[in-house]
Amino acid sequence: MKPPLALLAELTHRCPLRCPYCSNPVELTRASAELTTEEWARVFDEAAAIGCLQVHLSGGEPTARRDIVEITAAAHSAGLYTNLITAGVLLDAPLLARLKAAGLDHVQLSVQDAEPAGAERIGGMKGAHARKEAAARVVVEAGLPLTLNAVVHRQNLHNLPLLIETALAWGAARLEVAHVQYYGWALINRDALLPTRGQLDEATRVVVAAREAHRGRLVIDYVVPDYHAARPKACMGGWGNAFLAVSPAGRVLPCHAAESISGMVFPNVRDTSLRAAWEESEAFNRFRGTDWMPEPCRGCERAERDWGGCRCQAFALTGDAAATDPACALSPHHALLAAALAEAGTAGFRYREFG
């Protein structure tokens, strides 16, 4: 069994933004149930011991935690490359200086749109875009590498060229153009977010052209949506294959959306070790490898390339996490994607919220 490459540490579900595509579960964890500083330090030590190389400090908004500097120091002390995934609205120069001194290696900053009005409508927070720009400035001035993460969808794809220009203007070395993946809050808002095929094709053209135009200056990663696909992606590199996440309440997950699969029981770092969770737990072994696969996945030449696609998506669309991912044209459920596309429009958002 290979060790996990990366750990996603979801420190909190608290966040000033209310993004309608948030990857957090619909049932959000309260602050009183979050792991303590000391518990996170133990998680980082255990992650390094089983072979993890990097940790992504995420949320919610990780800087909403008052102990974010101590948590960062613990991750650095464990020997992990430490990336802060942040909305930036709480990140100022004094805090960043403390984080850098604690050992922070990299910052990934999310943007909701290229224009302030669109960004604030999508994120549900006034003044957020200006705060993000200020945060990008202090990251670059501090000499830390900066990645911009732009989650794109029906409501902002028209501004993709401007998002690329924003990444250049703000000094990012990398831009992630990530189409929304539909589970959790995004599934609730699917009708408002699903792009048309025309939008997708134009976005792909824009990305290809920008990669060539800005070669050597800006790396552009591109994550396409499954709803227009004929074959699924290797979600997270395969279930329990290269990645693990720990939720704010300590649940150890094969991917950050795995809690959306109702009925599965996941181990918790409060009563088991990370090694035991990774190597021995029923949850991690349930969809590992290829033995679990139904037809037509079983024996498919792509089985060890896409690992059956996304289990969370299969559950969201069919009610069965073991079903063939409907993103595959060979799936008996593939028509569900076409039906969803036909229903998509410009419905209003249900914003992410507690309660």
Short mmCIF file of C-alpha atoms in Angstrom, two decimals:
data_model
loop_
_atom_site.label_atom_id
_atom_site.label_comp_id
_atom_site.label_asym_id
_atom_site.label_seq_id
_atom_site.Cartn_x
_atom_site.Cartn_y
_atom_site.Cartn_z
CA MET A 1 0.00 0.00 0.00
CA LYS A 2 1.38 3.39 -1.01
CA PRO A 3 1.45 6.16 1.58
CA PRO A 4 -0.80 9.18 1.06
CA LEU A 5 0.88 12.07 -0.70
CA ALA A 6 -1.17 14.82 0.90
CA LEU A 7 -3.37 15.58 3.88
CA LEU A 8 -6.25 18.05 3.68
CA ALA A 9 -6.68 19.45 7.18
CA GLU A 10 -10.15 21.00 7.35
CA LEU A 11 -9.58 23.09 10.45
CA THR A 12 -13.05 24.62 10.68
CA HIS A 13 -16.30 25.03 8.78
CA ARG A 14 -16.58 28.65 9.91
CA CYS A 15 -16.20 31.18 7.07
CA PRO A 16 -17.25 34.80 6.45
CA LEU A 17 -18.17 33.87 2.87
CA ARG A 18 -21.34 31.97 1.92
CA CYS A 19 -20.36 30.47 -1.45
CA PRO A 20 -23.22 28.43 -2.95
CA TYR A 21 -20.79 25.81 -4.33
CA CYS A 22 -18.89 25.26 -1.07
CA SER A 23 -17.43 21.76 -0.80
CA ASN A 24 -18.17 21.59 2.94
CA PRO A 25 -21.02 19.25 3.92
CA VAL A 26 -24.50 20.68 4.24
CA GLU A 27 -24.40 19.79 7.95
CA LEU A 28 -21.59 22.05 9.16
CA THR A 29 -19.49 21.35 12.28
CA ARG A 30 -19.78 23.86 15.12
CA ALA A 31 -16.68 25.42 16.68
CA SER A 32 -17.23 23.55 19.94
CA ALA A 33 -16.69 20.20 18.16
CA GLU A 34 -13.47 21.16 16.34
CA LEU A 35 -10.16 19.43 17.03
CA THR A 36 -7.89 21.31 19.42
CA THR A 37 -4.45 22.68 18.59
CA GLU A 38 -2.85 19.72 20.33
CA GLU A 39 -5.01 17.22 18.45
CA TRP A 40 -4.05 18.76 15.12
CA ALA A 41 -0.36 18.64 16.09
CA ARG A 42 -0.71 14.90 16.72
CA VAL A 43 -2.47 14.45 13.38
CA PHE A 44 0.40 16.18 11.58
CA ASP A 45 3.01 14.04 13.32
CA GLU A 46 1.09 10.89 12.41
CA ALA A 47 0.65 12.07 8.81
CA ALA A 48 4.38 12.60 8.43
CA ALA A 49 5.07 9.20 10.02
CA ILE A 50 2.99 7.36 7.39
CA GLY A 51 4.64 9.21 4.50
CA CYS A 52 2.62 12.37 3.83
CA LEU A 53 4.70 15.11 2.26
CA GLN A 54 2.34 18.07 2.35
CA VAL A 55 -0.60 19.44 4.28
CA HIS A 56 -3.28 21.82 3.03
CA LEU A 57 -4.71 23.94 5.84
CA SER A 58 -8.27 24.52 4.77
CA GLY A 59 -11.82 25.01 5.98
CA GLY A 60 -14.21 26.85 5.83
CA GLU A 61 -11.79 29.65 6.40
CA PRO A 62 -8.71 28.40 8.31
CA THR A 63 -7.72 31.88 9.50
CA ALA A 64 -11.01 32.01 11.44
CA ARG A 65 -9.17 29.84 13.99
CA ARG A 66 -7.40 31.93 16.60
CA ASP A 67 -4.71 29.25 16.84
CA ILE A 68 -3.92 29.21 13.10
CA VAL A 69 -0.32 30.31 13.75
CA GLU A 70 0.22 27.52 16.29
CA ILE A 71 -1.39 24.99 13.95
CA THR A 72 0.88 26.13 11.12
CA ALA A 73 3.92 25.83 13.36
CA ALA A 74 2.89 22.29 14.30
CA ALA A 75 2.57 21.28 10.64
CA HIS A 76 5.98 22.76 9.88
CA SER A 77 7.51 21.08 12.92
CA ALA A 78 6.21 17.74 11.64
CA GLY A 79 8.22 18.27 8.45
CA LEU A 80 5.25 18.84 6.14
CA TYR A 81 5.17 21.30 3.25
CA THR A 82 2.44 23.65 4.44
CA ASN A 83 -0.11 25.31 2.16
CA LEU A 84 -2.78 27.71 3.42
CA ILE A 85 -6.04 27.53 1.44
CA THR A 86 -7.82 30.78 2.25
CA ALA A 87 -10.50 33.19 1.09
CA GLY A 88 -8.11 35.95 2.13
CA VAL A 89 -10.72 38.19 3.73
CA LEU A 90 -9.17 37.79 7.21
CA LEU A 91 -5.54 37.71 6.06
CA ASP A 92 -3.53 40.88 6.66
CA ALA A 93 0.19 41.67 6.74
CA PRO A 94 0.73 41.13 10.51
CA LEU A 95 -0.99 37.73 10.46
CA LEU A 96 0.86 36.65 7.33
CA ALA A 97 4.19 37.65 8.90
CA ARG A 98 3.41 35.43 11.89
CA LEU A 99 2.36 32.56 9.63
CA LYS A 100 5.53 32.86 7.58
CA ALA A 101 7.65 32.87 10.74
CA ALA A 102 5.78 29.74 11.85
CA GLY A 103 6.85 27.95 8.67
CA LEU A 104 4.11 28.57 6.10
CA ASP A 105 5.36 27.60 2.63
CA HIS A 106 2.58 28.58 0.22
CA VAL A 107 -0.76 30.41 -0.03
CA GLN A 108 -3.71 29.43 -2.21
CA LEU A 109 -6.22 32.27 -2.47
CA SER A 110 -9.78 31.76 -3.74
CA VAL A 111 -11.55 34.24 -6.00
CA GLN A 112 -15.24 34.13 -6.86
CA ASP A 113 -15.15 36.38 -9.94
CA ALA A 114 -12.95 38.96 -11.65
CA GLU A 115 -15.32 41.85 -10.98
CA PRO A 116 -16.16 43.03 -7.44
CA ALA A 117 -19.94 43.05 -7.94
CA GLY A 118 -19.99 39.49 -9.29
CA ALA A 119 -17.56 38.25 -6.66
CA GLU A 120 -19.60 39.74 -3.84
CA ARG A 121 -22.88 38.36 -5.23
CA ILE A 122 -21.44 34.85 -5.51
CA GLY A 123 -19.56 34.89 -2.21
CA GLY A 124 -22.32 36.67 -0.32
CA MET A 125 -19.98 39.17 1.35
CA LYS A 126 -19.63 42.91 0.67
CA GLY A 127 -16.10 44.17 0.19
CA ALA A 128 -14.63 40.68 -0.10
CA HIS A 129 -12.96 41.17 -3.49
CA ALA A 130 -10.97 44.20 -2.33
CA ARG A 131 -9.82 42.28 0.75
CA LYS A 132 -8.67 39.42 -1.46
CA GLU A 133 -6.64 41.76 -3.64
CA ALA A 134 -5.01 43.23 -0.53
CA ALA A 135 -4.26 39.71 0.75
CA ALA A 136 -2.63 38.76 -2.55
CA ARG A 137 -0.46 41.84 -2.31
CA VAL A 138 0.85 41.02 1.18
CA VAL A 139 1.55 37.39 0.16
CA VAL A 140 3.64 38.49 -2.82
CA GLU A 141 5.39 41.19 -0.77
CA ALA A 142 6.24 38.56 1.85
CA GLY A 143 7.97 36.46 -0.80
CA LEU A 144 5.61 33.48 -0.52
CA PRO A 145 4.42 31.68 -3.66
CA LEU A 146 0.80 32.47 -4.52
CA THR A 147 -1.79 30.33 -6.30
CA LEU A 148 -5.18 31.75 -7.25
CA ASN A 149 -8.09 29.30 -7.22
CA ALA A 150 -11.01 30.34 -9.42
CA VAL A 151 -14.06 28.09 -9.10
CA VAL A 152 -15.93 28.62 -12.36
CA HIS A 153 -19.54 27.93 -13.32
CA ARG A 154 -22.48 29.23 -15.32
CA GLN A 155 -22.52 32.56 -13.46
CA ASN A 156 -18.89 33.64 -13.93
CA LEU A 157 -17.43 31.79 -16.94
CA HIS A 158 -17.95 34.84 -19.14
CA ASN A 159 -15.23 36.52 -17.04
CA LEU A 160 -12.62 33.76 -17.41
CA PRO A 161 -10.29 35.96 -19.52
CA LEU A 162 -10.49 38.60 -16.78
CA LEU A 163 -9.81 35.98 -14.09
CA ILE A 164 -6.62 35.04 -15.92
CA GLU A 165 -5.65 38.72 -16.10
CA THR A 166 -6.42 39.02 -12.39
CA ALA A 167 -4.01 36.19 -11.60
CA LEU A 168 -1.28 37.96 -13.58
CA ALA A 169 -2.01 41.37 -12.07
CA TRP A 170 -2.03 40.01 -8.51
CA GLY A 171 1.33 38.26 -8.95
CA ALA A 172 0.19 34.63 -8.84
CA ALA A 173 2.54 32.02 -10.29
CA ARG A 174 -0.27 29.48 -10.67
CA LEU A 175 -3.98 29.67 -11.45
CA GLU A 176 -6.42 26.82 -10.83
CA VAL A 177 -9.44 27.09 -13.10
CA ALA A 178 -11.70 24.58 -11.40
CA HIS A 179 -15.20 23.88 -12.65
CA VAL A 180 -17.66 23.21 -9.83
CA GLN A 181 -18.04 19.58 -8.78
CA TYR A 182 -21.61 18.78 -7.80
CA TYR A 183 -22.12 17.49 -4.27
CA GLY A 184 -22.97 19.20 -0.98
CA TRP A 185 -23.90 22.87 -1.43
CA ALA A 186 -23.10 22.77 -5.15
CA LEU A 187 -25.60 19.96 -5.69
CA ILE A 188 -28.27 22.05 -3.97
CA ASN A 189 -27.43 24.92 -6.36
CA ARG A 190 -26.79 22.81 -9.45
CA ASP A 191 -29.46 24.45 -11.61
CA ALA A 192 -27.86 27.85 -11.05
CA LEU A 193 -24.27 26.68 -11.57
CA LEU A 194 -24.13 24.10 -14.37
CA PRO A 195 -22.50 25.61 -17.48
CA THR A 196 -23.74 25.03 -21.00
CA ARG A 197 -21.65 23.01 -23.43
CA GLY A 198 -20.93 26.21 -25.29
CA GLN A 199 -19.57 27.83 -22.14
CA LEU A 200 -17.38 24.80 -21.45
CA ASP A 201 -15.96 24.72 -24.97
CA GLU A 202 -15.20 28.45 -24.87
CA ALA A 203 -13.56 28.11 -21.44
CA THR A 204 -11.36 25.30 -22.73
CA ARG A 205 -10.36 27.42 -25.73
CA VAL A 206 -9.51 30.36 -23.43
CA VAL A 207 -7.39 28.17 -21.14
CA VAL A 208 -5.47 26.60 -24.04
CA ALA A 209 -4.72 30.03 -25.53
CA ALA A 210 -3.72 31.53 -22.19
CA ARG A 211 -1.36 28.67 -21.39
CA GLU A 212 0.51 29.38 -24.59
CA ALA A 213 0.41 33.17 -24.21
CA HIS A 214 1.68 33.13 -20.60
CA ARG A 215 4.04 30.16 -20.75
CA GLY A 216 6.86 30.63 -18.25
CA ARG A 217 4.92 33.27 -16.34
CA LEU A 218 1.69 31.61 -15.22
CA VAL A 219 0.89 27.91 -14.81
CA ILE A 220 -2.80 27.21 -15.40
CA ASP A 221 -4.36 24.04 -14.00
CA TYR A 222 -7.75 23.14 -15.48
CA VAL A 223 -10.38 20.93 -13.85
CA VAL A 224 -13.33 20.25 -16.16
CA PRO A 225 -16.87 19.34 -15.05
CA ASP A 226 -18.13 15.76 -15.27
CA TYR A 227 -21.60 16.61 -16.53
CA HIS A 228 -20.37 17.04 -20.11
CA ALA A 229 -18.02 14.03 -19.94
CA ALA A 230 -18.02 10.66 -21.69
CA ARG A 231 -15.55 9.12 -19.23
CA PRO A 232 -14.98 9.91 -15.54
CA LYS A 233 -11.88 11.44 -13.99
CA ALA A 234 -9.67 9.62 -11.52
CA CYS A 235 -11.27 11.37 -8.59
CA MET A 236 -8.61 12.34 -6.02
CA GLY A 237 -6.25 9.87 -7.70
CA GLY A 238 -8.50 6.99 -6.64
CA TRP A 239 -10.35 6.33 -3.37
CA GLY A 240 -7.81 5.78 -0.59
CA ASN A 241 -4.96 5.83 -3.07
CA ALA A 242 -3.08 9.10 -2.70
CA PHE A 243 -4.99 11.44 -0.45
CA LEU A 244 -6.75 11.71 2.88
CA ALA A 245 -8.68 14.43 4.67
CA VAL A 246 -9.46 15.10 8.30
CA SER A 247 -12.66 16.99 9.06
CA PRO A 248 -12.98 19.71 11.73
CA ALA A 249 -14.48 17.11 14.08
CA GLY A 250 -11.68 14.60 13.42
CA ARG A 251 -13.26 12.21 10.92
CA VAL A 252 -10.68 10.69 8.57
CA LEU A 253 -11.95 10.73 4.99
CA PRO A 254 -10.73 9.41 1.62
CA CYS A 255 -11.82 12.73 0.07
CA HIS A 256 -13.18 16.01 1.36
CA ALA A 257 -16.73 15.19 0.15
CA ALA A 258 -16.93 11.62 1.44
CA GLU A 259 -19.23 12.56 4.32
CA SER A 260 -21.91 13.19 1.70
CA ILE A 261 -22.22 9.38 1.35
CA SER A 262 -24.79 8.60 4.02
CA GLY A 263 -24.50 5.29 5.81
CA MET A 264 -20.70 5.12 5.71
CA VAL A 265 -18.87 5.15 9.03
CA PHE A 266 -15.50 6.89 9.00
CA PRO A 267 -12.77 6.54 11.64
CA ASN A 268 -11.97 9.45 13.90
CA VAL A 269 -8.53 10.62 15.02
CA ARG A 270 -9.86 10.95 18.54
CA ASP A 271 -10.12 7.18 18.88
CA THR A 272 -7.83 5.73 16.18
CA SER A 273 -4.47 6.47 14.65
CA LEU A 274 -4.11 7.96 11.18
CA ARG A 275 -2.14 4.88 10.12
CA ALA A 276 -4.92 2.54 11.23
CA ALA A 277 -7.50 4.70 9.46
CA TRP A 278 -5.47 4.70 6.23
CA GLU A 279 -4.45 1.04 6.20
CA GLU A 280 -7.13 -0.89 8.04
CA SER A 281 -10.46 0.93 8.16
CA GLU A 282 -13.44 -0.47 6.29
CA ALA A 283 -14.25 2.98 4.92
CA PHE A 284 -10.88 3.41 3.20
CA ASN A 285 -10.79 -0.15 1.90
CA ARG A 286 -14.40 -0.15 0.66
CA PHE A 287 -13.61 1.34 -2.77
CA ARG A 288 -9.86 0.78 -2.98
CA GLY A 289 -8.46 -0.88 -6.07
CA THR A 290 -10.79 -2.58 -8.54
CA ASP A 291 -12.30 -5.64 -6.80
CA TRP A 292 -15.38 -3.69 -5.66
CA MET A 293 -16.28 -2.54 -9.17
CA PRO A 294 -19.54 -3.54 -10.88
CA GLU A 295 -19.96 -4.04 -14.60
CA PRO A 296 -19.11 -2.32 -16.91
CA CYS A 297 -16.19 -1.02 -14.78
CA ARG A 298 -14.93 -4.50 -13.90
CA GLY A 299 -12.35 -5.49 -16.48
CA CYS A 300 -12.48 -2.11 -18.25
CA GLU A 301 -9.11 -1.07 -19.70
CA ARG A 302 -9.49 2.27 -17.87
CA ALA A 303 -10.21 0.70 -14.47
CA GLU A 304 -6.73 1.45 -13.10
CA ARG A 305 -6.64 4.89 -14.72
CA ASP A 306 -9.89 6.43 -13.53
CA TRP A 307 -10.51 4.00 -10.59
CA GLY A 308 -14.22 4.01 -11.32
CA GLY A 309 -14.62 7.78 -11.10
CA CYS A 310 -16.20 9.63 -8.20
CA ARG A 311 -17.98 7.66 -5.46
CA CYS A 312 -19.56 10.83 -4.05
CA GLN A 313 -20.99 11.72 -7.45
CA ALA A 314 -22.27 8.19 -7.96
CA PHE A 315 -24.06 8.36 -4.61
CA ALA A 316 -25.43 11.87 -5.21
CA LEU A 317 -26.95 10.90 -8.55
CA THR A 318 -27.96 7.26 -8.05
CA GLY A 319 -28.14 6.74 -4.28
CA ASP A 320 -25.51 3.98 -4.58
CA ALA A 321 -21.86 4.82 -3.92
CA ALA A 322 -20.81 1.55 -5.60
CA ALA A 323 -22.60 2.35 -8.87
CA THR A 324 -20.69 3.16 -12.04
CA ASP A 325 -20.04 6.90 -12.06
CA PRO A 326 -22.77 8.41 -14.29
CA ALA A 327 -20.06 10.54 -15.92
CA CYS A 328 -19.13 7.39 -17.88
CA ALA A 329 -21.07 6.98 -21.13
CA LEU A 330 -21.19 3.23 -20.39
CA SER A 331 -23.04 3.78 -17.13
CA PRO A 332 -26.72 2.81 -17.11
CA HIS A 333 -27.26 6.13 -15.32
CA HIS A 334 -25.45 8.36 -17.83
CA ALA A 335 -28.75 9.93 -18.96
CA LEU A 336 -29.06 11.58 -15.54
CA LEU A 337 -26.38 14.07 -16.57
CA ALA A 338 -28.21 15.06 -19.74
CA ALA A 339 -31.41 15.50 -17.75
CA ALA A 340 -29.64 17.77 -15.27
CA LEU A 341 -28.16 19.87 -18.08
CA ALA A 342 -31.59 20.23 -19.65
CA GLU A 343 -33.00 21.58 -16.37
CA ALA A 344 -30.15 24.00 -15.69
CA GLY A 345 -30.80 27.71 -15.91
CA THR A 346 -30.24 30.86 -13.90
CA ALA A 347 -32.04 29.95 -10.68
CA GLY A 348 -31.14 31.92 -7.58
CA PHE A 349 -28.59 30.73 -5.05
CA ARG A 350 -29.18 29.03 -1.74
CA TYR A 351 -26.18 30.37 0.12
CA ARG A 352 -24.01 28.26 2.40
CA GLU A 353 -25.07 28.84 5.99
CA PHE A 354 -25.12 27.26 9.42
CA GLY A 355 -28.45 25.88 10.58
#
